[in-house]
PDB file of C-alpha atoms in Angstrom:
ATOM      1  CA  MET H   1       0.800  -0.525  -0.123  1.00 32.00           C
ATOM      2  CA  SER H   2       0.937   3.512  -0.497  1.00 38.00           C
ATOM      3  CA  ILE H   3       2.887   5.781   2.882  1.00 39.00           C
ATOM      4  CA  GLY H   4       1.110   8.271   4.553  1.00 49.00           C
ATOM      5  CA  LEU H   5      -2.326   7.336   4.278  1.00 52.00           C
ATOM      6  CA  GLU H   6      -4.835   9.166   6.191  1.00 60.00           C
ATOM      7  CA  SER H   7      -8.982   7.576   6.339  1.00 57.00           C
ATOM      8  CA  VAL H   8     -11.108  10.498   4.618  1.00 58.00           C
ATOM      9  CA  GLU H   9     -13.702  10.723   7.591  1.00 48.00           C
ATOM     10  CA  GLY H  10     -17.007   8.416   6.721  1.00 48.00           C
ATOM     11  CA  THR H  11     -18.052   6.769   3.307  1.00 52.00           C
ATOM     12  CA  SER H  12     -18.173   8.055   0.007  1.00 54.00           C
ATOM     13  CA  ASP H  13     -22.162   7.918  -1.104  1.00 57.00           C
ATOM     14  CA  HIS H  14     -21.207   4.910  -3.497  1.00 59.00           C
ATOM     15  CA  GLY H  15     -20.480   2.811  -0.142  1.00 72.00           C
ATOM     16  CA  SER H  16     -16.751   2.536  -0.120  1.00 85.00           C
ATOM     17  CA  GLN H  17     -13.789   3.874   1.260  1.00 93.00           C
ATOM     18  CA  VAL H  18     -11.889   6.667   0.658  1.00 94.00           C
ATOM     19  CA  TYR H  19      -8.445   7.735   2.099  1.00 95.00           C
ATOM     20  CA  PHE H  20      -5.317  10.171   1.272  1.00 96.00           C
ATOM     21  CA  SER H  21      -1.823   9.815   0.980  1.00 95.00           C
ATOM     22  CA  THR H  22       1.027  11.744   0.251  1.00 95.00           C
ATOM     23  CA  ASP H  23       3.008   8.378  -2.217  1.00 93.00           C
ATOM     24  CA  ARG H  24       4.051  10.040  -5.558  1.00 90.00           C
ATOM     25  CA  GLU H  25       4.352   6.889  -7.176  1.00 91.00           C
ATOM     26  CA  ILE H  26       1.321   7.893  -8.823  1.00 94.00           C
ATOM     27  CA  ASP H  27      -0.076   6.529 -12.365  1.00 96.00           C
ATOM     28  CA  LEU H  28       0.121   9.392 -14.797  1.00 97.00           C
ATOM     29  CA  TYR H  29      -2.773   8.138 -17.013  1.00 96.00           C
ATOM     30  CA  GLU H  30      -4.982   7.521 -14.105  1.00 97.00           C
ATOM     31  CA  LEU H  31      -4.288  11.066 -13.227  1.00 97.00           C
ATOM     32  CA  GLU H  32      -4.883  12.156 -16.682  1.00 97.00           C
ATOM     33  CA  GLU H  33      -8.614  10.555 -16.694  1.00 97.00           C
ATOM     34  CA  LEU H  34      -9.380  12.862 -13.847  1.00 97.00           C
ATOM     35  CA  CYS H  35      -7.963  15.495 -15.019  1.00 97.00           C
ATOM     36  CA  ASN H  36     -10.495  14.443 -18.216  1.00 96.00           C
ATOM     37  CA  ALA H  37     -12.954  13.651 -15.601  1.00 97.00           C
ATOM     38  CA  VAL H  38     -13.368  17.084 -14.745  1.00 95.00           C
ATOM     39  CA  GLY H  39     -12.404  18.707 -18.288  1.00 94.00           C
ATOM     40  CA  TRP H  40      -8.844  20.372 -18.255  1.00 94.00           C
ATOM     41  CA  SER H  41      -6.756  20.675 -21.249  1.00 93.00           C
ATOM     42  CA  ARG H  42      -4.196  17.668 -21.629  1.00 94.00           C
ATOM     43  CA  ARG H  43      -0.442  18.301 -20.619  1.00 95.00           C
ATOM     44  CA  PRO H  44       2.104  16.277 -21.730  1.00 96.00           C
ATOM     45  CA  LEU H  45       3.080  13.541 -19.365  1.00 96.00           C
ATOM     46  CA  ARG H  46       6.633  13.969 -19.303  1.00 97.00           C
ATOM     47  CA  LYS H  47       5.860  17.800 -17.499  1.00 97.00           C
ATOM     48  CA  VAL H  48       3.830  15.983 -15.718  1.00 97.00           C
ATOM     49  CA  LYS H  49       6.000  13.849 -13.953  1.00 97.00           C
ATOM     50  CA  LYS H  50       8.620  16.539 -13.624  1.00 97.00           C
ATOM     51  CA  ALA H  51       5.776  18.852 -11.686  1.00 97.00           C
ATOM     52  CA  ILE H  52       5.226  16.341  -9.345  1.00 97.00           C
ATOM     53  CA  GLN H  53       8.722  15.506  -8.344  1.00 97.00           C
ATOM     54  CA  HIS H  54       9.528  18.434  -7.824  1.00 97.00           C
ATOM     55  CA  SER H  55       6.811  19.707  -5.596  1.00 98.00           C
ATOM     56  CA  PHE H  56       7.018  20.465  -2.052  1.00 98.00           C
ATOM     57  CA  LEU H  57       3.952  17.928  -1.020  1.00 98.00           C
ATOM     58  CA  VAL H  58       1.372  15.976  -3.204  1.00 98.00           C
ATOM     59  CA  VAL H  59      -1.981  14.952  -1.863  1.00 97.00           C
ATOM     60  CA  THR H  60      -3.867  12.236  -3.620  1.00 97.00           C
ATOM     61  CA  MET H  61      -7.278  11.361  -2.551  1.00 97.00           C
ATOM     62  CA  TRP H  62      -8.098   7.572  -3.120  1.00 97.00           C
ATOM     63  CA  GLU H  63     -11.568   5.465  -3.120  1.00 95.00           C
ATOM     64  CA  GLN H  64     -11.505   1.614  -2.315  1.00 93.00           C
ATOM     65  CA  ARG H  65     -13.984  -0.161  -3.262  1.00 90.00           C
ATOM     66  CA  GLY H  66     -13.112  -3.977  -1.517  1.00 90.00           C
ATOM     67  CA  ASN H  67      -9.468  -4.877  -3.491  1.00 91.00           C
ATOM     68  CA  GLN H  68      -9.683  -1.481  -6.197  1.00 92.00           C
ATOM     69  CA  ARG H  69      -8.834   1.670  -5.770  1.00 93.00           C
ATOM     70  CA  ARG H  70      -9.635   4.627  -7.696  1.00 96.00           C
ATOM     71  CA  LEU H  71      -7.871   8.093  -7.954  1.00 97.00           C
ATOM     72  CA  VAL H  72     -10.328  10.568  -7.365  1.00 97.00           C
ATOM     73  CA  GLY H  73      -8.690  13.866  -6.382  1.00 98.00           C
ATOM     74  CA  PHE H  74      -5.573  15.471  -6.524  1.00 98.00           C
ATOM     75  CA  SER H  75      -3.250  17.888  -5.347  1.00 98.00           C
ATOM     76  CA  ARG H  76       0.170  19.227  -4.635  1.00 98.00           C
ATOM     77  CA  ALA H  77       2.041  22.637  -3.431  1.00 98.00           C
ATOM     78  CA  THR H  78       5.363  24.225  -4.347  1.00 98.00           C
ATOM     79  CA  SER H  79       7.236  25.679  -1.702  1.00 98.00           C
ATOM     80  CA  ASP H  80      10.267  27.376  -0.582  1.00 98.00           C
ATOM     81  CA  HIS H  81      11.034  25.347   1.865  1.00 96.00           C
ATOM     82  CA  ALA H  82      10.930  28.132   4.677  1.00 96.00           C
ATOM     83  CA  PHE H  83       7.673  30.094   4.170  1.00 95.00           C
ATOM     84  CA  ASN H  84       5.576  30.029   1.366  1.00 95.00           C
ATOM     85  CA  ALA H  85       3.720  27.456  -0.235  1.00 97.00           C
ATOM     86  CA  THR H  86       1.560  27.351  -3.440  1.00 97.00           C
ATOM     87  CA  ILE H  87      -1.239  25.040  -4.197  1.00 97.00           C
ATOM     88  CA  TRP H  88      -1.358  23.720  -7.731  1.00 97.00           C
ATOM     89  CA  ASP H  89      -3.674  21.577  -9.161  1.00 97.00           C
ATOM     90  CA  VAL H  90      -6.788  20.915  -7.625  1.00 97.00           C
ATOM     91  CA  VAL H  91      -9.155  18.514  -8.712  1.00 97.00           C
ATOM     92  CA  VAL H  92     -11.453  15.729  -7.289  1.00 97.00           C
ATOM     93  CA  HIS H  93     -13.657  13.662  -9.826  1.00 97.00           C
ATOM     94  CA  PRO H  94     -17.112  15.044 -10.207  1.00 96.00           C
ATOM     95  CA  ASP H  95     -18.672  11.547  -8.736  1.00 95.00           C
ATOM     96  CA  PHE H  96     -17.638  12.692  -5.423  1.00 96.00           C
ATOM     97  CA  GLN H  97     -17.796  16.124  -6.125  1.00 95.00           C
ATOM     98  CA  SER H  98     -20.747  18.432  -3.703  1.00 94.00           C
ATOM     99  CA  GLN H  99     -19.956  15.474  -0.587  1.00 94.00           C
ATOM    100  CA  GLY H 100     -17.513  17.845   1.229  1.00 95.00           C
ATOM    101  CA  PHE H 101     -13.987  15.525  -0.104  1.00 96.00           C
ATOM    102  CA  GLY H 102     -12.765  18.652  -1.612  1.00 96.00           C
ATOM    103  CA  LYS H 103     -12.679  20.413   1.197  1.00 96.00           C
ATOM    104  CA  ALA H 104     -11.173  17.401   3.051  1.00 96.00           C
ATOM    105  CA  LEU H 105      -9.178  17.302   0.397  1.00 97.00           C
ATOM    106  CA  MET H 106      -7.549  21.355   0.679  1.00 97.00           C
ATOM    107  CA  LYS H 107      -8.553  21.049   4.558  1.00 96.00           C
ATOM    108  CA  HIS H 108      -5.260  17.966   4.762  1.00 96.00           C
ATOM    109  CA  ILE H 109      -3.020  19.958   2.091  1.00 97.00           C
ATOM    110  CA  ILE H 110      -3.005  22.853   4.429  1.00 97.00           C
ATOM    111  CA  LYS H 111      -2.446  21.014   7.550  1.00 96.00           C
ATOM    112  CA  LYS H 112       0.517  19.070   6.037  1.00 96.00           C
ATOM    113  CA  LEU H 113       2.006  22.484   5.026  1.00 97.00           C
ATOM    114  CA  ARG H 114       1.339  23.833   8.249  1.00 96.00           C
ATOM    115  CA  SER H 115       3.082  20.728  10.123  1.00 96.00           C
ATOM    116  CA  GLU H 116       5.662  21.984   7.819  1.00 96.00           C
ATOM    117  CA  ASP H 117       5.515  25.694   9.319  1.00 95.00           C
ATOM    118  CA  ILE H 118       5.059  27.428   6.282  1.00 96.00           C
ATOM    119  CA  SER H 119       3.046  29.927   7.128  1.00 91.00           C
ATOM    120  CA  ASN H 120       1.745  31.960   3.845  1.00 93.00           C
ATOM    121  CA  ILE H 121      -0.090  29.322   1.271  1.00 96.00           C
ATOM    122  CA  THR H 122      -1.519  30.939  -1.754  1.00 94.00           C
ATOM    123  CA  LEU H 123      -3.481  28.923  -5.316  1.00 94.00           C
ATOM    124  CA  PHE H 124      -4.584  30.186  -8.092  1.00 90.00           C
ATOM    125  CA  ALA H 125      -8.491  30.126  -8.337  1.00 88.00           C
ATOM    126  CA  ASP H 126     -10.354  29.800 -11.695  1.00 88.00           C
ATOM    127  CA  PRO H 127     -13.736  32.002 -11.577  1.00 87.00           C
ATOM    128  CA  GLN H 128     -16.563  29.213 -10.899  1.00 89.00           C
ATOM    129  CA  VAL H 129     -13.998  27.806  -7.744  1.00 92.00           C
ATOM    130  CA  VAL H 130     -13.653  31.617  -6.253  1.00 91.00           C
ATOM    131  CA  ASP H 131     -16.253  31.018  -3.548  1.00 93.00           C
ATOM    132  CA  PHE H 132     -15.106  27.548  -3.040  1.00 95.00           C
ATOM    133  CA  TYR H 133     -11.434  29.004  -2.085  1.00 95.00           C
ATOM    134  CA  ARG H 134     -13.056  31.519  -0.006  1.00 94.00           C
ATOM    135  CA  ARG H 135     -15.306  29.520   2.391  1.00 95.00           C
ATOM    136  CA  LEU H 136     -11.921  27.199   2.797  1.00 95.00           C
ATOM    137  CA  GLY H 137     -10.410  30.953   4.411  1.00 93.00           C
ATOM    138  CA  PHE H 138      -8.846  32.156   1.547  1.00 93.00           C
ATOM    139  CA  MET H 139      -8.602  35.552  -0.071  1.00 90.00           C
ATOM    140  CA  SER H 140      -7.427  37.711  -2.723  1.00 84.00           C
ATOM    141  CA  ASP H 141      -4.921  39.544  -0.964  1.00 79.00           C
ATOM    142  CA  PRO H 142      -6.020  41.751   1.105  1.00 75.00           C
ATOM    143  CA  GLU H 143      -3.692  44.715  -0.004  1.00 78.00           C
ATOM    144  CA  GLY H 144      -4.881  44.429  -3.480  1.00 74.00           C
ATOM    145  CA  ILE H 145      -1.601  43.607  -4.889  1.00 72.00           C
ATOM    146  CA  LYS H 146      -2.490  41.656  -7.753  1.00 71.00           C
ATOM    147  CA  GLY H 147      -0.376  39.046  -9.551  1.00 76.00           C
ATOM    148  CA  MET H 148       1.738  39.223 -12.111  1.00 77.00           C
ATOM    149  CA  PHE H 149       2.322  36.714 -14.819  1.00 79.00           C
ATOM    150  CA  TRP H 150       4.707  36.664 -18.375  1.00 81.00           C
ATOM    151  CA  TYR H 151       4.447  34.054 -20.850  1.00 85.00           C
ATOM    152  CA  PRO H 152       5.779  33.319 -23.960  1.00 87.00           C
ATOM    153  CA  ASP H 153       4.612  34.778 -27.149  1.00 78.00           C
TER     154      ASP H 153
END
């Protein structure tokens, strides 16, 4: 089994157990299926693998039904290992949305970051999920500083 396992409180509506893992050994095709399920555009698997390898923290959420397990949630964070972390790629399978699993995944990754004494946690949110993150305590920059981005032509 995976290392760093912790059960999510309760069970899914599907009658199966759901648990977290911090094991980075993830089937990239299974992760791609999860991202496809929520409509994310495909990314080159070699780059996804590299992003996971270079992340400070990776948290996955799994559904366990008998001997079968399925990836139903994913998130990762990058960090300077001292003060700051940014959460990326938060995804929860549509079958598990609106049941508290996304909230549980976020609380878990925040708890793990805080246990590493990271005090400044940021993320980027698409407009349709801003309210979800606000309910978890995230806010737009209170000082009104806007993020700036540089993209290649």
